[in-house]
Amino acid sequence: MPELVYPPVIAAMRAAFRVLDLQITLSGTQHVPERGGAVLASNHVSYLDFVFCGLAARASKRLVRFMAKEEIFAHRVGGPLMRGMRHIPVDRSAGMASYKAALEALKRGEVVGVFPEATISTSFTVKEFKTGSVRMAAACGVPLVPMAVWGSQRLWTKDRKRSLGKRHVPVTILVGEPLHPTRRDDHTQILAELQARITALLNKAQRDYPDEPSGPDDRWWLPAHLGGTAPEPPEVATTPQP
């Protein structure tokens, strides 16, 4: 089936990035396979993360089908675009249907994008992960690729006014070496390793980030442990949620 929507959307977004002169840094893109199914798993700090995470697959000439909450598909503008790009709606009251749709996409050789935290982390740290990304990769025998994005929260994030016209914002996207879970593996252990790898990538992105807050009122986009004013992360439970 021809891709009639995704390529024009990518072109429009890249043009917008050029106009805003966003300083986008990509690293590790060779870890996204050039063919066959794969699960890309990233941290989640912004409503725009799916856009930036999708850029990581361009070097491999892949289009990523992201799992996103169903409400986006009901939007009068966003909905047709999301369906046209063949992203996967997630109904949290009936999650098995979206899980099966993701499995079908992986079996067709698609790349599926997942945010294991399931929602934006307002603390800008890595929250507790749900197990879906590991279970999907194991069920289909495909690589599970860890990713981290940083800086996108400065453009549009939860509980903050949008700043989509903000110029010269650095955005870092890092891709790590894939995991290869199988059905026989301890998925709890694999999930812990995935979370550790994404946390390490995020720590590196934060450590190497080329910009600093412009003043005390601009420290909101930094996590508390780096001297920012983002909310403290909630206590993490010891048992991963499904």
PDB file of C-alpha atoms in Angstrom:
ATOM      1  CA  MET A   1       0.000   0.000   0.000  1.00  0.00           C
ATOM      2  CA  PRO A   2       1.511   3.377  -1.003  1.00  0.00           C
ATOM      3  CA  GLU A   3       2.481   5.870   1.699  1.00  0.00           C
ATOM      4  CA  LEU A   4       0.391   8.928   0.778  1.00  0.00           C
ATOM      5  CA  VAL A   5       0.404  10.743   4.133  1.00  0.00           C
ATOM      6  CA  TYR A   6       3.578   9.935   6.053  1.00  0.00           C
ATOM      7  CA  PRO A   7       6.204  11.337   3.599  1.00  0.00           C
ATOM      8  CA  PRO A   8       4.460  14.732   3.212  1.00  0.00           C
ATOM      9  CA  VAL A   9       4.085  15.015   6.994  1.00  0.00           C
ATOM     10  CA  ILE A  10       7.793  14.289   7.444  1.00  0.00           C
ATOM     11  CA  ALA A  11       8.667  16.886   4.809  1.00  0.00           C
ATOM     12  CA  ALA A  12       6.465  19.482   6.500  1.00  0.00           C
ATOM     13  CA  MET A  13       7.967  18.798   9.917  1.00  0.00           C
ATOM     14  CA  ARG A  14      11.531  18.989   8.590  1.00  0.00           C
ATOM     15  CA  ALA A  15      10.713  22.321   6.959  1.00  0.00           C
ATOM     16  CA  ALA A  16       9.333  23.581  10.269  1.00  0.00           C
ATOM     17  CA  PHE A  17      12.475  22.444  12.063  1.00  0.00           C
ATOM     18  CA  ARG A  18      14.599  24.374   9.556  1.00  0.00           C
ATOM     19  CA  VAL A  19      12.516  27.523   9.997  1.00  0.00           C
ATOM     20  CA  LEU A  20      12.882  27.254  13.774  1.00  0.00           C
ATOM     21  CA  ASP A  21      16.562  26.351  13.405  1.00  0.00           C
ATOM     22  CA  LEU A  22      16.198  23.527  15.902  1.00  0.00           C
ATOM     23  CA  GLN A  23      19.573  22.045  16.806  1.00  0.00           C
ATOM     24  CA  ILE A  24      18.775  18.356  16.370  1.00  0.00           C
ATOM     25  CA  THR A  25      21.447  15.852  17.379  1.00  0.00           C
ATOM     26  CA  LEU A  26      21.016  12.221  16.330  1.00  0.00           C
ATOM     27  CA  SER A  27      23.295   9.423  17.493  1.00  0.00           C
ATOM     28  CA  GLY A  28      23.178   5.637  17.225  1.00  0.00           C
ATOM     29  CA  THR A  29      20.754   5.537  14.318  1.00  0.00           C
ATOM     30  CA  GLN A  30      22.607   2.504  12.916  1.00  0.00           C
ATOM     31  CA  HIS A  31      20.887   0.442  15.615  1.00  0.00           C
ATOM     32  CA  VAL A  32      17.517   0.804  13.853  1.00  0.00           C
ATOM     33  CA  PRO A  33      17.369  -2.224  11.506  1.00  0.00           C
ATOM     34  CA  GLU A  34      17.027  -1.540   7.794  1.00  0.00           C
ATOM     35  CA  ARG A  35      14.533  -4.358   7.327  1.00  0.00           C
ATOM     36  CA  GLY A  36      12.220  -6.526   9.359  1.00  0.00           C
ATOM     37  CA  GLY A  37      10.190  -5.809  12.447  1.00  0.00           C
ATOM     38  CA  ALA A  38      11.524  -3.945  15.459  1.00  0.00           C
ATOM     39  CA  VAL A  39      10.210  -2.244  18.578  1.00  0.00           C
ATOM     40  CA  LEU A  40      11.583   1.220  19.353  1.00  0.00           C
ATOM     41  CA  ALA A  41      11.161   2.090  23.048  1.00  0.00           C
ATOM     42  CA  SER A  42      11.767   5.643  24.253  1.00  0.00           C
ATOM     43  CA  ASN A  43      11.365   7.813  27.314  1.00  0.00           C
ATOM     44  CA  HIS A  44       8.549  10.367  27.116  1.00  0.00           C
ATOM     45  CA  VAL A  45       8.944  14.072  27.979  1.00  0.00           C
ATOM     46  CA  SER A  46       6.911  15.847  25.278  1.00  0.00           C
ATOM     47  CA  TYR A  47       3.847  15.626  23.067  1.00  0.00           C
ATOM     48  CA  LEU A  48       6.283  15.869  20.133  1.00  0.00           C
ATOM     49  CA  ASP A  49       8.419  12.860  21.058  1.00  0.00           C
ATOM     50  CA  PHE A  50       6.936  10.649  18.361  1.00  0.00           C
ATOM     51  CA  VAL A  51       8.087  13.182  15.759  1.00  0.00           C
ATOM     52  CA  PHE A  52      11.666  13.286  17.015  1.00  0.00           C
ATOM     53  CA  CYS A  53      11.900   9.561  17.710  1.00  0.00           C
ATOM     54  CA  GLY A  54      10.703   8.916  14.179  1.00  0.00           C
ATOM     55  CA  LEU A  55      13.678  10.888  12.875  1.00  0.00           C
ATOM     56  CA  ALA A  56      15.977   8.223  14.310  1.00  0.00           C
ATOM     57  CA  ALA A  57      14.647   5.735  11.746  1.00  0.00           C
ATOM     58  CA  ARG A  58      15.258   7.927   8.696  1.00  0.00           C
ATOM     59  CA  ALA A  59      18.850   6.759   8.254  1.00  0.00           C
ATOM     60  CA  SER A  60      17.524   3.210   7.901  1.00  0.00           C
ATOM     61  CA  LYS A  61      14.752   4.447   5.571  1.00  0.00           C
ATOM     62  CA  ARG A  62      12.062   3.186   7.928  1.00  0.00           C
ATOM     63  CA  LEU A  63       8.696   4.628   8.910  1.00  0.00           C
ATOM     64  CA  VAL A  64       7.709   4.073  12.525  1.00  0.00           C
ATOM     65  CA  ARG A  65       4.145   3.160  13.505  1.00  0.00           C
ATOM     66  CA  PHE A  66       3.711   4.647  16.970  1.00  0.00           C
ATOM     67  CA  MET A  67       1.293   3.421  19.586  1.00  0.00           C
ATOM     68  CA  ALA A  68      -0.630   6.472  20.810  1.00  0.00           C
ATOM     69  CA  LYS A  69      -3.644   7.082  23.002  1.00  0.00           C
ATOM     70  CA  GLU A  70      -6.970   6.801  21.215  1.00  0.00           C
ATOM     71  CA  GLU A  71      -7.978  10.384  22.020  1.00  0.00           C
ATOM     72  CA  ILE A  72      -5.482  11.694  19.462  1.00  0.00           C
ATOM     73  CA  PHE A  73      -7.215   9.693  16.732  1.00  0.00           C
ATOM     74  CA  ALA A  74     -10.500  11.401  17.612  1.00  0.00           C
ATOM     75  CA  HIS A  75      -9.074  14.874  16.960  1.00  0.00           C
ATOM     76  CA  ARG A  76     -10.519  16.464  13.811  1.00  0.00           C
ATOM     77  CA  VAL A  77      -7.069  17.319  12.422  1.00  0.00           C
ATOM     78  CA  GLY A  78      -4.714  14.933  14.173  1.00  0.00           C
ATOM     79  CA  GLY A  79      -6.972  11.905  13.754  1.00  0.00           C
ATOM     80  CA  PRO A  80      -6.884  11.690   9.938  1.00  0.00           C
ATOM     81  CA  LEU A  81      -3.135  12.289   9.973  1.00  0.00           C
ATOM     82  CA  MET A  82      -2.517   9.585  12.572  1.00  0.00           C
ATOM     83  CA  ARG A  83      -4.644   7.088  10.656  1.00  0.00           C
ATOM     84  CA  GLY A  84      -3.011   8.073   7.373  1.00  0.00           C
ATOM     85  CA  MET A  85       0.421   7.396   8.888  1.00  0.00           C
ATOM     86  CA  ARG A  86      -0.901   4.039  10.145  1.00  0.00           C
ATOM     87  CA  HIS A  87      -0.107   4.683  13.768  1.00  0.00           C
ATOM     88  CA  ILE A  88      -1.766   2.362  16.283  1.00  0.00           C
ATOM     89  CA  PRO A  89      -4.515   3.675  18.603  1.00  0.00           C
ATOM     90  CA  VAL A  90      -4.393   2.532  22.214  1.00  0.00           C
ATOM     91  CA  ASP A  91      -7.666   2.214  24.089  1.00  0.00           C
ATOM     92  CA  ARG A  92      -6.575   1.882  27.712  1.00  0.00           C
ATOM     93  CA  SER A  93      -9.879   0.267  28.639  1.00  0.00           C
ATOM     94  CA  ALA A  94      -9.375  -2.437  25.995  1.00  0.00           C
ATOM     95  CA  GLY A  95      -5.624  -2.678  25.549  1.00  0.00           C
ATOM     96  CA  MET A  96      -5.557  -6.169  24.033  1.00  0.00           C
ATOM     97  CA  ALA A  97      -6.865  -4.903  20.678  1.00  0.00           C
ATOM     98  CA  SER A  98      -4.026  -2.409  20.305  1.00  0.00           C
ATOM     99  CA  TYR A  99      -1.513  -5.010  21.484  1.00  0.00           C
ATOM    100  CA  LYS A 100      -2.709  -7.424  18.778  1.00  0.00           C
ATOM    101  CA  ALA A 101      -2.578  -4.646  16.160  1.00  0.00           C
ATOM    102  CA  ALA A 102       1.035  -3.944  17.130  1.00  0.00           C
ATOM    103  CA  LEU A 103       1.898  -7.654  16.865  1.00  0.00           C
ATOM    104  CA  GLU A 104       0.364  -7.790  13.399  1.00  0.00           C
ATOM    105  CA  ALA A 105       2.430  -4.777  12.336  1.00  0.00           C
ATOM    106  CA  LEU A 106       5.622  -6.372  13.663  1.00  0.00           C
ATOM    107  CA  LYS A 107       4.867  -9.615  11.849  1.00  0.00           C
ATOM    108  CA  ARG A 108       4.482  -7.618   8.615  1.00  0.00           C
ATOM    109  CA  GLY A 109       8.014  -6.333   9.173  1.00  0.00           C
ATOM    110  CA  GLU A 110       7.005  -2.899  10.465  1.00  0.00           C
ATOM    111  CA  VAL A 111       8.839  -0.806  13.054  1.00  0.00           C
ATOM    112  CA  VAL A 112       6.590  -0.057  16.035  1.00  0.00           C
ATOM    113  CA  GLY A 113       7.304   2.847  18.380  1.00  0.00           C
ATOM    114  CA  VAL A 114       6.388   2.560  22.063  1.00  0.00           C
ATOM    115  CA  PHE A 115       6.648   4.817  25.102  1.00  0.00           C
ATOM    116  CA  PRO A 116       6.848   2.259  27.936  1.00  0.00           C
ATOM    117  CA  GLU A 117       6.031   4.891  30.561  1.00  0.00           C
ATOM    118  CA  ALA A 118       2.613   5.203  28.834  1.00  0.00           C
ATOM    119  CA  THR A 119       2.404   8.900  29.661  1.00  0.00           C
ATOM    120  CA  ILE A 120       4.624  11.977  29.761  1.00  0.00           C
ATOM    121  CA  SER A 121       6.992  12.132  32.714  1.00  0.00           C
ATOM    122  CA  THR A 122       6.495  15.577  34.228  1.00  0.00           C
ATOM    123  CA  SER A 123       9.582  15.025  36.404  1.00  0.00           C
ATOM    124  CA  PHE A 124      11.647  14.553  33.194  1.00  0.00           C
ATOM    125  CA  THR A 125      13.108  11.387  34.670  1.00  0.00           C
ATOM    126  CA  VAL A 126      12.400   7.818  33.585  1.00  0.00           C
ATOM    127  CA  LYS A 127       9.207   6.546  35.209  1.00  0.00           C
ATOM    128  CA  GLU A 128       8.079   2.993  35.859  1.00  0.00           C
ATOM    129  CA  PHE A 129       7.726   0.954  32.647  1.00  0.00           C
ATOM    130  CA  LYS A 130       4.834  -1.157  31.473  1.00  0.00           C
ATOM    131  CA  THR A 131       5.753  -4.547  30.007  1.00  0.00           C
ATOM    132  CA  GLY A 132       4.153  -4.299  26.558  1.00  0.00           C
ATOM    133  CA  SER A 133       7.300  -3.394  24.617  1.00  0.00           C
ATOM    134  CA  VAL A 134       9.199  -6.425  25.934  1.00  0.00           C
ATOM    135  CA  ARG A 135       6.282  -8.799  25.440  1.00  0.00           C
ATOM    136  CA  MET A 136       5.753  -7.643  21.837  1.00  0.00           C
ATOM    137  CA  ALA A 137       9.415  -7.965  20.892  1.00  0.00           C
ATOM    138  CA  ALA A 138       9.648 -11.406  22.516  1.00  0.00           C
ATOM    139  CA  ALA A 139       6.428 -12.662  20.913  1.00  0.00           C
ATOM    140  CA  CYS A 140       7.547 -11.666  17.414  1.00  0.00           C
ATOM    141  CA  GLY A 141      11.279 -12.364  17.796  1.00  0.00           C
ATOM    142  CA  VAL A 142      12.279  -8.821  16.814  1.00  0.00           C
ATOM    143  CA  PRO A 143      14.891  -6.417  18.241  1.00  0.00           C
ATOM    144  CA  LEU A 144      13.928  -4.123  21.100  1.00  0.00           C
ATOM    145  CA  VAL A 145      15.748  -0.839  20.523  1.00  0.00           C
ATOM    146  CA  PRO A 146      16.167   1.606  23.453  1.00  0.00           C
ATOM    147  CA  MET A 147      16.017   5.329  22.755  1.00  0.00           C
ATOM    148  CA  ALA A 148      16.074   8.619  24.632  1.00  0.00           C
ATOM    149  CA  VAL A 149      14.905  12.077  23.607  1.00  0.00           C
ATOM    150  CA  TRP A 150      15.751  15.290  25.441  1.00  0.00           C
ATOM    151  CA  GLY A 151      14.961  18.959  24.836  1.00  0.00           C
ATOM    152  CA  SER A 152      11.582  18.401  23.199  1.00  0.00           C
ATOM    153  CA  GLN A 153       9.859  19.275  26.494  1.00  0.00           C
ATOM    154  CA  ARG A 154      10.891  22.882  25.955  1.00  0.00           C
ATOM    155  CA  LEU A 155       8.546  23.054  22.942  1.00  0.00           C
ATOM    156  CA  TRP A 156       5.424  21.310  24.233  1.00  0.00           C
ATOM    157  CA  THR A 157       4.920  19.218  27.321  1.00  0.00           C
ATOM    158  CA  LYS A 158       2.304  18.383  29.880  1.00  0.00           C
ATOM    159  CA  ASP A 159       1.024  21.168  32.164  1.00  0.00           C
ATOM    160  CA  ARG A 160       2.995  23.856  30.281  1.00  0.00           C
ATOM    161  CA  LYS A 161       1.977  26.356  27.621  1.00  0.00           C
ATOM    162  CA  ARG A 162       3.050  25.349  24.124  1.00  0.00           C
ATOM    163  CA  SER A 163       6.125  27.079  22.715  1.00  0.00           C
ATOM    164  CA  LEU A 164       6.015  25.669  19.196  1.00  0.00           C
ATOM    165  CA  GLY A 165       7.491  28.872  17.766  1.00  0.00           C
ATOM    166  CA  LYS A 166      10.540  28.788  20.038  1.00  0.00           C
ATOM    167  CA  ARG A 167      13.728  28.969  17.966  1.00  0.00           C
ATOM    168  CA  HIS A 168      17.201  27.437  18.291  1.00  0.00           C
ATOM    169  CA  VAL A 169      16.152  24.791  20.812  1.00  0.00           C
ATOM    170  CA  PRO A 170      18.559  21.843  20.974  1.00  0.00           C
ATOM    171  CA  VAL A 171      16.865  18.434  20.763  1.00  0.00           C
ATOM    172  CA  THR A 172      18.899  15.283  21.348  1.00  0.00           C
ATOM    173  CA  ILE A 173      17.849  11.816  20.164  1.00  0.00           C
ATOM    174  CA  LEU A 174      20.061   8.889  21.200  1.00  0.00           C
ATOM    175  CA  VAL A 175      19.598   5.273  20.096  1.00  0.00           C
ATOM    176  CA  GLY A 176      21.208   2.386  21.957  1.00  0.00           C
ATOM    177  CA  GLU A 177      22.154  -1.180  21.116  1.00  0.00           C
ATOM    178  CA  PRO A 178      19.110  -3.430  20.795  1.00  0.00           C
ATOM    179  CA  LEU A 179      17.984  -6.132  23.161  1.00  0.00           C
ATOM    180  CA  HIS A 180      16.793  -9.443  21.733  1.00  0.00           C
ATOM    181  CA  PRO A 181      14.182 -10.870  24.126  1.00  0.00           C
ATOM    182  CA  THR A 182      12.668 -14.291  23.535  1.00  0.00           C
ATOM    183  CA  ARG A 183       9.594 -16.014  24.888  1.00  0.00           C
ATOM    184  CA  ARG A 184      11.798 -18.061  27.235  1.00  0.00           C
ATOM    185  CA  ASP A 185      13.449 -15.040  28.853  1.00  0.00           C
ATOM    186  CA  ASP A 186      12.514 -13.526  32.189  1.00  0.00           C
ATOM    187  CA  HIS A 187      10.600 -10.506  30.914  1.00  0.00           C
ATOM    188  CA  THR A 188      10.871  -8.715  34.248  1.00  0.00           C
ATOM    189  CA  GLN A 189      14.642  -8.865  33.956  1.00  0.00           C
ATOM    190  CA  ILE A 190      14.582  -7.706  30.332  1.00  0.00           C
ATOM    191  CA  LEU A 191      12.303  -4.818  31.279  1.00  0.00           C
ATOM    192  CA  ALA A 192      14.709  -3.771  34.006  1.00  0.00           C
ATOM    193  CA  GLU A 193      17.583  -3.852  31.515  1.00  0.00           C
ATOM    194  CA  LEU A 194      15.576  -1.816  29.003  1.00  0.00           C
ATOM    195  CA  GLN A 195      14.804   0.792  31.656  1.00  0.00           C
ATOM    196  CA  ALA A 196      18.470   0.891  32.701  1.00  0.00           C
ATOM    197  CA  ARG A 197      19.612   1.437  29.113  1.00  0.00           C
ATOM    198  CA  ILE A 198      17.075   4.183  28.434  1.00  0.00           C
ATOM    199  CA  THR A 199      18.008   5.854  31.715  1.00  0.00           C
ATOM    200  CA  ALA A 200      21.696   5.743  30.745  1.00  0.00           C
ATOM    201  CA  LEU A 201      20.907   7.263  27.341  1.00  0.00           C
ATOM    202  CA  LEU A 202      18.820   9.995  28.963  1.00  0.00           C
ATOM    203  CA  ASN A 203      21.571  10.741  31.480  1.00  0.00           C
ATOM    204  CA  LYS A 204      24.037  11.113  28.619  1.00  0.00           C
ATOM    205  CA  ALA A 205      21.675  13.373  26.678  1.00  0.00           C
ATOM    206  CA  GLN A 206      21.200  15.573  29.731  1.00  0.00           C
ATOM    207  CA  ARG A 207      24.918  15.614  30.556  1.00  0.00           C
ATOM    208  CA  ASP A 208      25.945  16.602  27.026  1.00  0.00           C
ATOM    209  CA  TYR A 209      23.056  18.984  26.352  1.00  0.00           C
ATOM    210  CA  PRO A 210      24.474  22.174  24.812  1.00  0.00           C
ATOM    211  CA  ASP A 211      22.102  24.658  26.459  1.00  0.00           C
ATOM    212  CA  GLU A 212      21.298  25.879  29.975  1.00  0.00           C
ATOM    213  CA  PRO A 213      18.319  27.684  31.505  1.00  0.00           C
ATOM    214  CA  SER A 214      18.335  31.418  30.778  1.00  0.00           C
ATOM    215  CA  GLY A 215      17.469  32.255  34.385  1.00  0.00           C
ATOM    216  CA  PRO A 216      15.648  31.054  37.526  1.00  0.00           C
ATOM    217  CA  ASP A 217      12.241  31.096  35.800  1.00  0.00           C
ATOM    218  CA  ASP A 218      13.602  28.941  32.979  1.00  0.00           C
ATOM    219  CA  ARG A 219      14.677  26.026  35.163  1.00  0.00           C
ATOM    220  CA  TRP A 220      11.316  24.299  34.815  1.00  0.00           C
ATOM    221  CA  TRP A 221      12.572  22.015  32.015  1.00  0.00           C
ATOM    222  CA  LEU A 222      15.319  20.499  34.157  1.00  0.00           C
ATOM    223  CA  PRO A 223      14.659  17.623  36.584  1.00  0.00           C
ATOM    224  CA  ALA A 224      15.073  18.303  40.281  1.00  0.00           C
ATOM    225  CA  HIS A 225      18.256  16.247  40.574  1.00  0.00           C
ATOM    226  CA  LEU A 226      19.927  18.561  38.044  1.00  0.00           C
ATOM    227  CA  GLY A 227      18.866  21.687  39.898  1.00  0.00           C
ATOM    228  CA  GLY A 228      15.651  22.248  37.984  1.00  0.00           C
ATOM    229  CA  THR A 229      12.176  22.987  39.238  1.00  0.00           C
ATOM    230  CA  ALA A 230      10.363  20.067  37.603  1.00  0.00           C
ATOM    231  CA  PRO A 231       8.332  18.052  40.128  1.00  0.00           C
ATOM    232  CA  GLU A 232      10.157  15.375  42.073  1.00  0.00           C
ATOM    233  CA  PRO A 233       9.592  11.927  40.525  1.00  0.00           C
ATOM    234  CA  PRO A 234       7.076   9.714  42.315  1.00  0.00           C
ATOM    235  CA  GLU A 235       8.285   6.717  44.241  1.00  0.00           C
ATOM    236  CA  VAL A 236       8.783   3.823  41.812  1.00  0.00           C
ATOM    237  CA  ALA A 237       7.019   0.582  42.600  1.00  0.00           C
ATOM    238  CA  THR A 238       9.095  -2.592  42.626  1.00  0.00           C
ATOM    239  CA  THR A 239       6.747  -4.640  40.442  1.00  0.00           C
ATOM    240  CA  PRO A 240       6.426  -3.622  36.742  1.00  0.00           C
ATOM    241  CA  GLN A 241       2.882  -2.967  35.603  1.00  0.00           C
ATOM    242  CA  PRO A 242       1.408  -4.742  32.543  1.00  0.00           C
TER     243      PRO A 242
END
